[in-house]
Amino acid sequence: CPSASDLRLVNGTRVCAELYADNSPYYDQCCAGDVLVVLPGSDVPYMPRGWGDRVSSLVVGTKCELTVWSRRAKRGNSRSFNA
């Protein structure tokens, strides 16, 4: 997985989090497959099409916090992640 301080787009734009579709019990094989990029200041009450119940690993950038909910539209239990 990339380190929290390395989360940037190709053009250098800072990224707050990357969510990955594939996971593995072997660390060097985690953070694989499709990637959902979360930019600073994003507020997304619904997961993009095809991402519901699909995220298996994530990396949160420095100076960012990612809050997720167990139900759509920011309902249910929440959990926050940071670097």
PDB file of N, CA and C in Angstrom:
ATOM      1  N   CYS A   1       0.842  -1.188   0.000  1.00  0.00           N
ATOM      2  CA  CYS A   1       0.000   0.000   0.000  1.00  0.00           C
ATOM      3  C   CYS A   1       0.885   1.248   0.000  1.00  0.00           C
ATOM      4  N   PRO A   2       0.380   2.315  -0.587  1.00  0.00           N
ATOM      5  CA  PRO A   2       1.153   3.554  -0.521  1.00  0.00           C
ATOM      6  C   PRO A   2       1.147   4.105   0.906  1.00  0.00           C
ATOM      7  N   SER A   3       2.146   4.897   1.221  1.00  0.00           N
ATOM      8  CA  SER A   3       2.153   5.524   2.539  1.00  0.00           C
ATOM      9  C   SER A   3       1.185   6.705   2.523  1.00  0.00           C
ATOM     10  N   ALA A   4       0.730   7.102   3.682  1.00  0.00           N
ATOM     11  CA  ALA A   4      -0.241   8.192   3.798  1.00  0.00           C
ATOM     12  C   ALA A   4       0.287   9.486   3.183  1.00  0.00           C
ATOM     13  N   SER A   5       1.561   9.733   3.298  1.00  0.00           N
ATOM     14  CA  SER A   5       2.136  10.976   2.769  1.00  0.00           C
ATOM     15  C   SER A   5       2.358  10.931   1.262  1.00  0.00           C
ATOM     16  N   ASP A   6       2.243   9.770   0.649  1.00  0.00           N
ATOM     17  CA  ASP A   6       2.456   9.630  -0.795  1.00  0.00           C
ATOM     18  C   ASP A   6       1.177   9.721  -1.622  1.00  0.00           C
ATOM     19  N   LEU A   7       0.034   9.956  -1.006  1.00  0.00           N
ATOM     20  CA  LEU A   7      -1.224   9.982  -1.741  1.00  0.00           C
ATOM     21  C   LEU A   7      -1.342  11.265  -2.561  1.00  0.00           C
ATOM     22  N   ARG A   8      -1.087  11.145  -3.851  1.00  0.00           N
ATOM     23  CA  ARG A   8      -1.200  12.261  -4.794  1.00  0.00           C
ATOM     24  C   ARG A   8      -1.574  11.703  -6.158  1.00  0.00           C
ATOM     25  N   LEU A   9      -2.297  12.522  -6.933  1.00  0.00           N
ATOM     26  CA  LEU A   9      -2.600  12.160  -8.310  1.00  0.00           C
ATOM     27  C   LEU A   9      -1.356  12.374  -9.166  1.00  0.00           C
ATOM     28  N   VAL A  10      -1.375  11.913 -10.375  1.00  0.00           N
ATOM     29  CA  VAL A  10      -0.235  12.058 -11.285  1.00  0.00           C
ATOM     30  C   VAL A  10       0.146  13.524 -11.462  1.00  0.00           C
ATOM     31  N   ASN A  11      -0.846  14.420 -11.470  1.00  0.00           N
ATOM     32  CA  ASN A  11      -0.554  15.844 -11.660  1.00  0.00           C
ATOM     33  C   ASN A  11      -0.105  16.535 -10.372  1.00  0.00           C
ATOM     34  N   GLY A  12       0.016  15.808  -9.270  1.00  0.00           N
ATOM     35  CA  GLY A  12       0.490  16.359  -8.010  1.00  0.00           C
ATOM     36  C   GLY A  12      -0.593  16.778  -7.040  1.00  0.00           C
ATOM     37  N   THR A  13      -1.863  16.708  -7.452  1.00  0.00           N
ATOM     38  CA  THR A  13      -2.976  17.070  -6.575  1.00  0.00           C
ATOM     39  C   THR A  13      -3.027  16.140  -5.372  1.00  0.00           C
ATOM     40  N   ARG A  14      -3.197  16.725  -4.196  1.00  0.00           N
ATOM     41  CA  ARG A  14      -3.272  15.940  -2.959  1.00  0.00           C
ATOM     42  C   ARG A  14      -4.544  15.105  -2.932  1.00  0.00           C
ATOM     43  N   VAL A  15      -4.437  13.903  -2.423  1.00  0.00           N
ATOM     44  CA  VAL A  15      -5.551  12.970  -2.278  1.00  0.00           C
ATOM     45  C   VAL A  15      -5.745  12.703  -0.792  1.00  0.00           C
ATOM     46  N   CYS A  16      -6.996  12.678  -0.322  1.00  0.00           N
ATOM     47  CA  CYS A  16      -7.246  12.409   1.093  1.00  0.00           C
ATOM     48  C   CYS A  16      -7.340  10.925   1.409  1.00  0.00           C
ATOM     49  N   ALA A  17      -7.823  10.124   0.464  1.00  0.00           N
ATOM     50  CA  ALA A  17      -7.917   8.684   0.720  1.00  0.00           C
ATOM     51  C   ALA A  17      -7.999   7.923  -0.592  1.00  0.00           C
ATOM     52  N   GLU A  18      -7.560   6.691  -0.537  1.00  0.00           N
ATOM     53  CA  GLU A  18      -7.731   5.756  -1.640  1.00  0.00           C
ATOM     54  C   GLU A  18      -8.359   4.499  -1.070  1.00  0.00           C
ATOM     55  N   LEU A  19      -9.450   4.065  -1.689  1.00  0.00           N
ATOM     56  CA  LEU A  19     -10.153   2.857  -1.274  1.00  0.00           C
ATOM     57  C   LEU A  19      -9.932   1.810  -2.357  1.00  0.00           C
ATOM     58  N   TYR A  20      -9.618   0.595  -1.951  1.00  0.00           N
ATOM     59  CA  TYR A  20      -9.257  -0.463  -2.888  1.00  0.00           C
ATOM     60  C   TYR A  20     -10.274  -1.601  -2.860  1.00  0.00           C
ATOM     61  N   ALA A  21     -10.459  -2.220  -4.035  1.00  0.00           N
ATOM     62  CA  ALA A  21     -11.443  -3.288  -4.171  1.00  0.00           C
ATOM     63  C   ALA A  21     -10.890  -4.655  -3.782  1.00  0.00           C
ATOM     64  N   ASP A  22      -9.602  -4.874  -3.938  1.00  0.00           N
ATOM     65  CA  ASP A  22      -9.024  -6.191  -3.665  1.00  0.00           C
ATOM     66  C   ASP A  22      -8.177  -6.167  -2.408  1.00  0.00           C
ATOM     67  N   ASN A  23      -8.165  -7.272  -1.709  1.00  0.00           N
ATOM     68  CA  ASN A  23      -7.404  -7.394  -0.473  1.00  0.00           C
ATOM     69  C   ASN A  23      -6.777  -8.773  -0.445  1.00  0.00           C
ATOM     70  N   SER A  24      -5.857  -8.958   0.442  1.00  0.00           N
ATOM     71  CA  SER A  24      -5.178 -10.232   0.572  1.00  0.00           C
ATOM     72  C   SER A  24      -4.665 -10.362   1.995  1.00  0.00           C
ATOM     73  N   PRO A  25      -4.540 -11.578   2.510  1.00  0.00           N
ATOM     74  CA  PRO A  25      -3.933 -11.738   3.828  1.00  0.00           C
ATOM     75  C   PRO A  25      -2.434 -11.431   3.799  1.00  0.00           C
ATOM     76  N   TYR A  26      -1.859 -11.310   2.607  1.00  0.00           N
ATOM     77  CA  TYR A  26      -0.440 -10.973   2.454  1.00  0.00           C
ATOM     78  C   TYR A  26      -0.320  -9.480   2.197  1.00  0.00           C
ATOM     79  N   TYR A  27       0.398  -8.786   3.074  1.00  0.00           N
ATOM     80  CA  TYR A  27       0.461  -7.331   3.011  1.00  0.00           C
ATOM     81  C   TYR A  27       0.911  -6.813   1.652  1.00  0.00           C
ATOM     82  N   ASP A  28       1.884  -7.449   1.036  1.00  0.00           N
ATOM     83  CA  ASP A  28       2.397  -6.955  -0.242  1.00  0.00           C
ATOM     84  C   ASP A  28       1.395  -7.103  -1.385  1.00  0.00           C
ATOM     85  N   GLN A  29       0.279  -7.798  -1.156  1.00  0.00           N
ATOM     86  CA  GLN A  29      -0.755  -7.966  -2.180  1.00  0.00           C
ATOM     87  C   GLN A  29      -2.033  -7.179  -1.850  1.00  0.00           C
ATOM     88  N   CYS A  30      -2.005  -6.414  -0.758  1.00  0.00           N
ATOM     89  CA  CYS A  30      -3.149  -5.568  -0.406  1.00  0.00           C
ATOM     90  C   CYS A  30      -3.164  -4.334  -1.300  1.00  0.00           C
ATOM     91  N   CYS A  31      -4.196  -3.568  -1.197  1.00  0.00           N
ATOM     92  CA  CYS A  31      -4.323  -2.323  -1.953  1.00  0.00           C
ATOM     93  C   CYS A  31      -4.185  -2.577  -3.448  1.00  0.00           C
ATOM     94  N   ALA A  32      -4.986  -3.488  -3.949  1.00  0.00           N
ATOM     95  CA  ALA A  32      -4.940  -3.847  -5.365  1.00  0.00           C
ATOM     96  C   ALA A  32      -6.329  -3.720  -5.973  1.00  0.00           C
ATOM     97  N   GLY A  33      -6.402  -3.919  -7.250  1.00  0.00           N
ATOM     98  CA  GLY A  33      -7.676  -3.861  -7.958  1.00  0.00           C
ATOM     99  C   GLY A  33      -8.095  -2.428  -8.223  1.00  0.00           C
ATOM    100  N   ASP A  34      -9.384  -2.242  -8.418  1.00  0.00           N
ATOM    101  CA  ASP A  34      -9.927  -0.912  -8.684  1.00  0.00           C
ATOM    102  C   ASP A  34      -9.685   0.011  -7.497  1.00  0.00           C
ATOM    103  N   VAL A  35      -9.486   1.292  -7.790  1.00  0.00           N
ATOM    104  CA  VAL A  35      -9.203   2.295  -6.759  1.00  0.00           C
ATOM    105  C   VAL A  35     -10.247   3.397  -6.836  1.00  0.00           C
ATOM    106  N   LEU A  36     -10.790   3.763  -5.683  1.00  0.00           N
ATOM    107  CA  LEU A  36     -11.705   4.898  -5.574  1.00  0.00           C
ATOM    108  C   LEU A  36     -10.939   6.003  -4.849  1.00  0.00           C
ATOM    109  N   VAL A  37     -10.734   7.120  -5.528  1.00  0.00           N
ATOM    110  CA  VAL A  37      -9.960   8.236  -4.986  1.00  0.00           C
ATOM    111  C   VAL A  37     -10.905   9.231  -4.318  1.00  0.00           C
ATOM    112  N   VAL A  38     -10.551   9.661  -3.103  1.00  0.00           N
ATOM    113  CA  VAL A  38     -11.324  10.653  -2.356  1.00  0.00           C
ATOM    114  C   VAL A  38     -10.481  11.923  -2.261  1.00  0.00           C
ATOM    115  N   LEU A  39     -10.982  12.991  -2.860  1.00  0.00           N
ATOM    116  CA  LEU A  39     -10.257  14.262  -2.850  1.00  0.00           C
ATOM    117  C   LEU A  39     -10.586  15.063  -1.591  1.00  0.00           C
ATOM    118  N   PRO A  40      -9.721  16.004  -1.214  1.00  0.00           N
ATOM    119  CA  PRO A  40      -9.982  16.839  -0.035  1.00  0.00           C
ATOM    120  C   PRO A  40     -11.325  17.564  -0.167  1.00  0.00           C
ATOM    121  N   GLY A  41     -12.072  17.613   0.924  1.00  0.00           N
ATOM    122  CA  GLY A  41     -13.343  18.312   0.958  1.00  0.00           C
ATOM    123  C   GLY A  41     -14.510  17.550   0.357  1.00  0.00           C
ATOM    124  N   SER A  42     -14.305  16.312  -0.055  1.00  0.00           N
ATOM    125  CA  SER A  42     -15.391  15.522  -0.643  1.00  0.00           C
ATOM    126  C   SER A  42     -16.460  15.208   0.391  1.00  0.00           C
ATOM    127  N   ASP A  43     -17.706  15.247  -0.038  1.00  0.00           N
ATOM    128  CA  ASP A  43     -18.837  14.866   0.800  1.00  0.00           C
ATOM    129  C   ASP A  43     -19.741  14.006  -0.071  1.00  0.00           C
ATOM    130  N   VAL A  44     -19.659  12.703   0.116  1.00  0.00           N
ATOM    131  CA  VAL A  44     -20.362  11.761  -0.755  1.00  0.00           C
ATOM    132  C   VAL A  44     -21.281  10.887   0.093  1.00  0.00           C
ATOM    133  N   PRO A  45     -22.590  11.207   0.135  1.00  0.00           N
ATOM    134  CA  PRO A  45     -23.496  10.426   0.971  1.00  0.00           C
ATOM    135  C   PRO A  45     -23.828   9.046   0.393  1.00  0.00           C
ATOM    136  N   TYR A  46     -23.518   8.832  -0.884  1.00  0.00           N
ATOM    137  CA  TYR A  46     -23.765   7.536  -1.519  1.00  0.00           C
ATOM    138  C   TYR A  46     -22.491   7.076  -2.214  1.00  0.00           C
ATOM    139  N   MET A  47     -22.186   5.789  -2.108  1.00  0.00           N
ATOM    140  CA  MET A  47     -21.034   5.238  -2.813  1.00  0.00           C
ATOM    141  C   MET A  47     -21.317   5.259  -4.312  1.00  0.00           C
ATOM    142  N   PRO A  48     -20.300   5.495  -5.124  1.00  0.00           N
ATOM    143  CA  PRO A  48     -20.506   5.435  -6.574  1.00  0.00           C
ATOM    144  C   PRO A  48     -20.994   4.045  -6.991  1.00  0.00           C
ATOM    145  N   ARG A  49     -21.670   3.993  -8.101  1.00  0.00           N
ATOM    146  CA  ARG A  49     -22.218   2.739  -8.617  1.00  0.00           C
ATOM    147  C   ARG A  49     -21.127   1.674  -8.703  1.00  0.00           C
ATOM    148  N   GLY A  50     -21.436   0.505  -8.178  1.00  0.00           N
ATOM    149  CA  GLY A  50     -20.502  -0.607  -8.223  1.00  0.00           C
ATOM    150  C   GLY A  50     -19.544  -0.705  -7.041  1.00  0.00           C
ATOM    151  N   TRP A  51     -19.599   0.263  -6.102  1.00  0.00           N
ATOM    152  CA  TRP A  51     -18.677   0.257  -4.974  1.00  0.00           C
ATOM    153  C   TRP A  51     -19.320  -0.170  -3.663  1.00  0.00           C
ATOM    154  N   GLY A  52     -20.611  -0.322  -3.594  1.00  0.00           N
ATOM    155  CA  GLY A  52     -21.264  -0.735  -2.358  1.00  0.00           C
ATOM    156  C   GLY A  52     -20.782  -2.104  -1.902  1.00  0.00           C
ATOM    157  N   ASP A  53     -20.380  -2.222  -0.654  1.00  0.00           N
ATOM    158  CA  ASP A  53     -19.879  -3.474  -0.067  1.00  0.00           C
ATOM    159  C   ASP A  53     -18.690  -4.046  -0.823  1.00  0.00           C
ATOM    160  N   ARG A  54     -17.886  -3.190  -1.431  1.00  0.00           N
ATOM    161  CA  ARG A  54     -16.767  -3.675  -2.233  1.00  0.00           C
ATOM    162  C   ARG A  54     -15.406  -3.287  -1.672  1.00  0.00           C
ATOM    163  N   VAL A  55     -15.326  -2.251  -0.886  1.00  0.00           N
ATOM    164  CA  VAL A  55     -14.038  -1.773  -0.372  1.00  0.00           C
ATOM    165  C   VAL A  55     -13.474  -2.777   0.611  1.00  0.00           C
ATOM    166  N   SER A  56     -12.227  -3.166   0.390  1.00  0.00           N
ATOM    167  CA  SER A  56     -11.611  -4.148   1.280  1.00  0.00           C
ATOM    168  C   SER A  56     -10.393  -3.592   2.010  1.00  0.00           C
ATOM    169  N   SER A  57      -9.808  -2.523   1.488  1.00  0.00           N
ATOM    170  CA  SER A  57      -8.681  -1.893   2.179  1.00  0.00           C
ATOM    171  C   SER A  57      -8.665  -0.419   1.794  1.00  0.00           C
ATOM    172  N   LEU A  58      -8.012   0.388   2.631  1.00  0.00           N
ATOM    173  CA  LEU A  58      -7.957   1.821   2.372  1.00  0.00           C
ATOM    174  C   LEU A  58      -6.709   2.426   2.974  1.00  0.00           C
ATOM    175  N   VAL A  59      -6.337   3.576   2.424  1.00  0.00           N
ATOM    176  CA  VAL A  59      -5.232   4.372   2.954  1.00  0.00           C
ATOM    177  C   VAL A  59      -5.753   5.798   3.048  1.00  0.00           C
ATOM    178  N   VAL A  60      -5.579   6.425   4.203  1.00  0.00           N
ATOM    179  CA  VAL A  60      -6.006   7.807   4.418  1.00  0.00           C
ATOM    180  C   VAL A  60      -4.767   8.677   4.502  1.00  0.00           C
ATOM    181  N   GLY A  61      -4.784   9.781   3.767  1.00  0.00           N
ATOM    182  CA  GLY A  61      -3.647  10.692   3.722  1.00  0.00           C
ATOM    183  C   GLY A  61      -3.455  11.464   5.006  1.00  0.00           C
ATOM    184  N   THR A  62      -2.281  12.062   5.120  1.00  0.00           N
ATOM    185  CA  THR A  62      -1.978  12.893   6.280  1.00  0.00           C
ATOM    186  C   THR A  62      -2.887  14.114   6.290  1.00  0.00           C
ATOM    187  N   LYS A  63      -3.234  14.587   7.460  1.00  0.00           N
ATOM    188  CA  LYS A  63      -4.106  15.740   7.678  1.00  0.00           C
ATOM    189  C   LYS A  63      -5.496  15.546   7.086  1.00  0.00           C
ATOM    190  N   CYS A  64      -5.935  14.297   6.951  1.00  0.00           N
ATOM    191  CA  CYS A  64      -7.279  13.994   6.448  1.00  0.00           C
ATOM    192  C   CYS A  64      -7.965  13.013   7.390  1.00  0.00           C
ATOM    193  N   GLU A  65      -9.277  13.017   7.337  1.00  0.00           N
ATOM    194  CA  GLU A  65     -10.071  12.043   8.070  1.00  0.00           C
ATOM    195  C   GLU A  65     -11.162  11.547   7.140  1.00  0.00           C
ATOM    196  N   LEU A  66     -11.346  10.245   7.091  1.00  0.00           N
ATOM    197  CA  LEU A  66     -12.375   9.624   6.275  1.00  0.00           C
ATOM    198  C   LEU A  66     -13.406   9.027   7.212  1.00  0.00           C
ATOM    199  N   THR A  67     -14.659   9.458   7.073  1.00  0.00           N
ATOM    200  CA  THR A  67     -15.747   8.914   7.884  1.00  0.00           C
ATOM    201  C   THR A  67     -16.659   8.119   6.967  1.00  0.00           C
ATOM    202  N   VAL A  68     -16.967   6.892   7.380  1.00  0.00           N
ATOM    203  CA  VAL A  68     -17.849   6.016   6.614  1.00  0.00           C
ATOM    204  C   VAL A  68     -19.032   5.608   7.489  1.00  0.00           C
ATOM    205  N   TRP A  69     -20.138   5.264   6.846  1.00  0.00           N
ATOM    206  CA  TRP A  69     -21.350   4.853   7.549  1.00  0.00           C
ATOM    207  C   TRP A  69     -21.737   3.460   7.099  1.00  0.00           C
ATOM    208  N   SER A  70     -22.433   2.747   7.958  1.00  0.00           N
ATOM    209  CA  SER A  70     -22.846   1.380   7.662  1.00  0.00           C
ATOM    210  C   SER A  70     -24.065   1.328   6.739  1.00  0.00           C
ATOM    211  N   ARG A  71     -24.761   2.443   6.608  1.00  0.00           N
ATOM    212  CA  ARG A  71     -25.940   2.497   5.742  1.00  0.00           C
ATOM    213  C   ARG A  71     -25.821   3.698   4.815  1.00  0.00           C
ATOM    214  N   ARG A  72     -26.543   3.660   3.729  1.00  0.00           N
ATOM    215  CA  ARG A  72     -26.457   4.758   2.770  1.00  0.00           C
ATOM    216  C   ARG A  72     -27.050   6.039   3.330  1.00  0.00           C
ATOM    217  N   ALA A  73     -26.721   7.147   2.679  1.00  0.00           N
ATOM    218  CA  ALA A  73     -27.197   8.490   3.050  1.00  0.00           C
ATOM    219  C   ALA A  73     -26.761   8.895   4.455  1.00  0.00           C
ATOM    220  N   LYS A  74     -25.572   8.457   4.839  1.00  0.00           N
ATOM    221  CA  LYS A  74     -24.989   8.821   6.141  1.00  0.00           C
ATOM    222  C   LYS A  74     -25.860   8.383   7.304  1.00  0.00           C
ATOM    223  N   ARG A  75     -26.374   7.192   7.210  1.00  0.00           N
ATOM    224  CA  ARG A  75     -27.193   6.626   8.282  1.00  0.00           C
ATOM    225  C   ARG A  75     -26.489   5.404   8.858  1.00  0.00           C
ATOM    226  N   GLY A  76     -26.948   4.981  10.004  1.00  0.00           N
ATOM    227  CA  GLY A  76     -26.367   3.814  10.649  1.00  0.00           C
ATOM    228  C   GLY A  76     -25.155   4.178  11.475  1.00  0.00           C
ATOM    229  N   ASN A  77     -24.335   3.201  11.747  1.00  0.00           N
ATOM    230  CA  ASN A  77     -23.113   3.414  12.537  1.00  0.00           C
ATOM    231  C   ASN A  77     -22.052   4.063  11.694  1.00  0.00           C
ATOM    232  N   SER A  78     -21.249   4.915  12.285  1.00  0.00           N
ATOM    233  CA  SER A  78     -20.158   5.550  11.557  1.00  0.00           C
ATOM    234  C   SER A  78     -18.822   5.163  12.183  1.00  0.00           C
ATOM    235  N   ARG A  79     -17.802   5.294  11.360  1.00  0.00           N
ATOM    236  CA  ARG A  79     -16.446   5.025  11.823  1.00  0.00           C
ATOM    237  C   ARG A  79     -15.517   5.973  11.070  1.00  0.00           C
ATOM    238  N   SER A  80     -14.568   6.539  11.769  1.00  0.00           N
ATOM    239  CA  SER A  80     -13.627   7.471  11.156  1.00  0.00           C
ATOM    240  C   SER A  80     -12.227   6.861  11.106  1.00  0.00           C
ATOM    241  N   PHE A  81     -11.529   7.191  10.031  1.00  0.00           N
ATOM    242  CA  PHE A  81     -10.153   6.720   9.828  1.00  0.00           C
ATOM    243  C   PHE A  81      -9.272   7.928   9.526  1.00  0.00           C
ATOM    244  N   ASN A  82      -8.029   7.858   9.974  1.00  0.00           N
ATOM    245  CA  ASN A  82      -7.045   8.878   9.612  1.00  0.00           C
ATOM    246  C   ASN A  82      -5.693   8.207   9.421  1.00  0.00           C
ATOM    247  N   ALA A  83      -4.714   8.999   9.027  1.00  0.00           N
ATOM    248  CA  ALA A  83      -3.397   8.430   8.756  1.00  0.00           C
ATOM    249  C   ALA A  83      -2.814   7.795  10.003  1.00  0.00           C
TER     250      ALA A  83
END
